[in-house]
């Protein structure tokens, strides 16, 4: 019998947030920020949480430290979000974990119950499943759960590629799981998006890690 994988949470937070006008990681959410809330949500289902920062590292480090998360700095975030994904996944392996639950900081975190549902689906799906992706009303979102095989597939890919290319190349190994959580597709890019979110108005996005900057 194969050993059960050990999980790390991974939050990609190195973006410039140019359309928002301020760092999306610091947007207020519930009793904290997008970043602190995401850390807490992932900690419920993982052994540790890694935050990938860029030029904003000095602003994010106090939040990571206060919430017992590890901060990794992408030295060249201008290469795009996929470079942050690669930096984070390498740190996942360096810390002795062989699976990751990956999300972006430019959205409110999924509910803890949703994250646990996705993790359970991954654990029960068999060796042919390398990744689990949530769906809400037919749209794909975050977080995604990836195992060792998918992590290695990402890390073998040049930095100028995208996660979408890897997904398409390994479609047979991806399980899509319907969830009852609109937050998994709530992509917040602009102040208007954030106001809609706070007002309870639906907003959505379909990107997976590495496909948008």
Coordinates of C-alpha atoms in Angstrom, one line a residue:
X1 CA 0.0 0.0 0.0
X2 CA 1.3 3.4 -1.0
X3 CA 2.1 5.9 1.8
X4 CA -0.4 8.7 2.3
X5 CA 1.1 12.0 0.9
X6 CA 2.1 14.8 3.2
X7 CA 0.6 18.1 2.2
X8 CA 1.9 21.7 2.1
X9 CA -0.3 24.7 1.4
X10 CA 1.0 27.1 -1.2
X11 CA -0.1 30.7 -1.8
X12 CA 1.1 32.6 -4.8
X13 CA 1.3 36.3 -3.7
X14 CA 4.1 37.9 -5.7
X15 CA 1.9 39.8 -8.2
X16 CA 2.2 43.6 -8.6
X17 CA -1.6 44.0 -8.2
X18 CA -1.4 46.8 -10.8
X19 CA -5.1 46.9 -11.6
X20 CA -6.2 46.8 -8.0
X21 CA -3.8 49.7 -7.1
X22 CA -2.8 48.1 -3.8
X23 CA -1.5 44.7 -2.8
X24 CA -4.4 42.2 -3.0
X25 CA -2.8 40.1 -0.3
X26 CA -3.5 43.0 2.2
X27 CA -7.2 43.4 1.3
X28 CA -9.4 43.1 4.4
X29 CA -11.3 39.9 4.7
X30 CA -13.3 38.6 7.6
X31 CA -11.1 39.0 10.7
X32 CA -7.9 39.6 8.7
X33 CA -6.7 39.9 5.2
X34 CA -6.8 37.8 2.0
X35 CA -3.4 36.5 2.9
X36 CA -3.9 35.7 6.6
X37 CA -7.3 34.2 5.8
X38 CA -5.8 32.0 3.1
X39 CA -3.0 30.8 5.4
X40 CA -5.6 29.9 8.1
X41 CA -7.8 28.0 5.7
X42 CA -4.9 26.0 4.3
X43 CA -3.4 25.2 7.7
X44 CA -6.5 23.2 8.5
X45 CA -5.7 20.7 5.8
X46 CA -1.9 20.8 5.5
X47 CA 1.3 20.3 7.5
X48 CA 2.6 23.8 6.7
X49 CA 1.9 26.8 4.5
X50 CA 4.3 28.5 2.1
X51 CA 3.7 32.0 0.8
X52 CA 5.6 33.1 -2.4
X53 CA 6.2 36.8 -2.4
X54 CA 8.1 39.1 -4.8
X55 CA 8.9 42.8 -4.4
X56 CA 6.2 42.9 -1.7
X57 CA 8.1 40.5 0.5
X58 CA 8.7 43.1 3.3
X59 CA 4.9 43.8 3.5
X60 CA 3.9 40.1 3.5
X61 CA 6.6 38.8 5.9
X62 CA 5.0 40.1 9.1
X63 CA 1.7 38.4 8.2
X64 CA 3.4 35.2 7.3
X65 CA 5.4 35.2 10.5
X66 CA 2.3 36.1 12.7
X67 CA 0.4 33.2 11.1
X68 CA 3.3 30.6 11.3
X69 CA 3.7 30.4 7.5
X70 CA 7.0 30.2 5.6
X71 CA 7.9 33.0 3.1
X72 CA 9.7 32.3 -0.1
X73 CA 10.8 35.2 -2.4
X74 CA 10.6 34.9 -6.1
X75 CA 13.7 36.8 -7.2
X76 CA 12.2 37.6 -10.6
X77 CA 8.4 37.8 -10.4
X78 CA 8.4 39.8 -13.7
X79 CA 8.7 36.4 -15.4
X80 CA 5.1 35.8 -14.5
X81 CA 3.0 33.8 -12.0
X82 CA 4.3 30.5 -13.3
X83 CA 7.8 31.4 -12.0
X84 CA 6.3 31.9 -8.6
X85 CA 4.5 28.5 -8.8
X86 CA 7.8 26.8 -9.7
X87 CA 9.6 28.5 -6.8
X88 CA 6.9 27.5 -4.4
X89 CA 6.7 23.9 -5.6
X90 CA 10.4 23.5 -5.3
X91 CA 10.1 24.7 -1.7
X92 CA 7.4 22.2 -1.1
X93 CA 9.7 19.4 -2.0
X94 CA 12.7 21.0 -0.2
X95 CA 10.6 20.9 3.0
X96 CA 9.9 17.2 2.6
X97 CA 6.3 17.3 1.4
X98 CA 5.1 15.5 -1.7
X99 CA 1.7 17.1 -2.3
X100 CA 0.4 20.7 -2.3
X101 CA -2.8 22.6 -2.1
X102 CA -2.2 25.6 -4.3
X103 CA -4.2 28.9 -4.4
X104 CA -3.7 32.5 -5.4
X105 CA -3.9 35.5 -3.1
X106 CA -6.0 37.6 -5.4
X107 CA -9.2 36.1 -4.2
X108 CA -10.9 35.3 -0.9
X109 CA -9.9 31.8 0.3
X110 CA -12.2 28.9 -0.3
X111 CA -14.1 27.7 2.7
X112 CA -12.3 25.2 5.0
X113 CA -14.9 22.6 4.2
X114 CA -14.3 22.9 0.5
X115 CA -10.5 22.5 1.0
X116 CA -11.1 19.4 3.0
X117 CA -13.5 18.0 0.4
X118 CA -10.9 18.5 -2.4
X119 CA -8.1 16.9 -0.3
X120 CA -10.4 13.9 0.5
X121 CA -11.2 13.5 -3.2
X122 CA -7.5 13.5 -4.0
X123 CA -6.7 10.9 -1.4
X124 CA -9.5 8.6 -2.5
X125 CA -9.1 8.9 -6.2
X126 CA -6.2 6.5 -6.8
X127 CA -2.7 6.7 -8.3
X128 CA -3.9 7.8 -11.7
X129 CA -5.1 11.1 -10.3
X130 CA -2.3 13.7 -10.2
X131 CA -4.4 16.7 -9.5
X132 CA -7.9 17.7 -8.3
X133 CA -9.5 20.9 -9.5
X134 CA -12.8 22.4 -8.1
X135 CA -15.7 23.4 -10.2
X136 CA -18.5 25.7 -9.3
X137 CA -21.4 26.1 -11.8
X138 CA -19.2 24.6 -14.5
X139 CA -16.3 27.0 -13.9
X140 CA -12.9 25.8 -12.6
X141 CA -11.2 27.6 -9.7
X142 CA -9.0 27.3 -6.7
X143 CA -7.4 25.8 -4.7
X144 CA -6.1 22.9 -6.7
X145 CA -4.6 19.8 -5.1
X146 CA -1.5 18.4 -6.8
X147 CA 0.5 15.3 -6.1
X148 CA 4.1 14.4 -6.6
X149 CA 3.7 13.5 -10.2
X150 CA 2.1 16.8 -11.2
X151 CA 4.6 18.7 -9.1
X152 CA 7.4 17.1 -11.0
X153 CA 5.6 17.8 -14.3
X154 CA 5.5 21.5 -13.4
X155 CA 9.1 21.6 -12.3
X156 CA 10.3 20.0 -15.6
X157 CA 8.6 22.8 -17.6
X158 CA 10.4 25.9 -18.7
X159 CA 9.6 29.1 -16.7
X160 CA 8.1 30.7 -19.8
X161 CA 5.4 28.1 -20.0
X162 CA 2.0 28.1 -18.2
X163 CA 0.1 25.8 -15.8
X164 CA -2.6 25.6 -18.4
X165 CA -0.3 23.9 -20.8
X166 CA 0.6 21.3 -18.2
X167 CA -3.0 20.7 -17.4
X168 CA -3.9 20.1 -21.0
X169 CA -0.9 17.8 -21.5
X170 CA -2.0 15.7 -18.4
X171 CA -5.8 15.9 -18.8
X172 CA -6.2 12.2 -18.1
X173 CA -4.7 12.6 -14.7
X174 CA -6.9 15.5 -13.5
X175 CA -10.1 15.0 -11.5
X176 CA -12.7 17.8 -11.6
X177 CA -14.8 18.0 -8.4
X178 CA -18.0 20.0 -8.2
X179 CA -18.2 22.1 -5.0
X180 CA -20.9 24.3 -3.5
X181 CA -18.6 27.2 -2.8
X182 CA -18.7 30.4 -5.1
X183 CA -15.5 31.7 -3.5
X184 CA -13.5 29.2 -5.6
X185 CA -14.1 31.3 -8.8
X186 CA -14.2 34.8 -7.2
X187 CA -11.2 36.4 -9.0
X188 CA -10.6 39.9 -7.6
X189 CA -8.5 42.1 -10.0
X190 CA -9.9 45.6 -9.6
X191 CA -11.4 47.8 -6.9
X192 CA -14.8 47.3 -8.6
X193 CA -14.4 43.5 -8.2
X194 CA -13.6 43.9 -4.5
X195 CA -16.7 46.1 -3.9
X196 CA -18.8 43.5 -5.7
X197 CA -17.4 40.8 -3.5
X198 CA -18.1 42.8 -0.3
X199 CA -21.6 43.5 -1.5
X200 CA -22.2 39.8 -2.2
X201 CA -22.4 40.3 -6.0
X202 CA -21.0 37.3 -8.0
X203 CA -17.7 37.7 -9.7
X204 CA -15.8 34.9 -11.3
X205 CA -12.6 33.9 -13.0
X206 CA -11.4 30.6 -14.5
X207 CA -7.7 30.8 -14.4
X208 CA -5.5 28.2 -12.7
X209 CA -2.1 29.0 -11.1
X210 CA 0.4 30.2 -13.6
X211 CA -2.1 31.4 -16.3
X212 CA -2.6 35.0 -15.2
X213 CA -0.2 37.6 -13.9

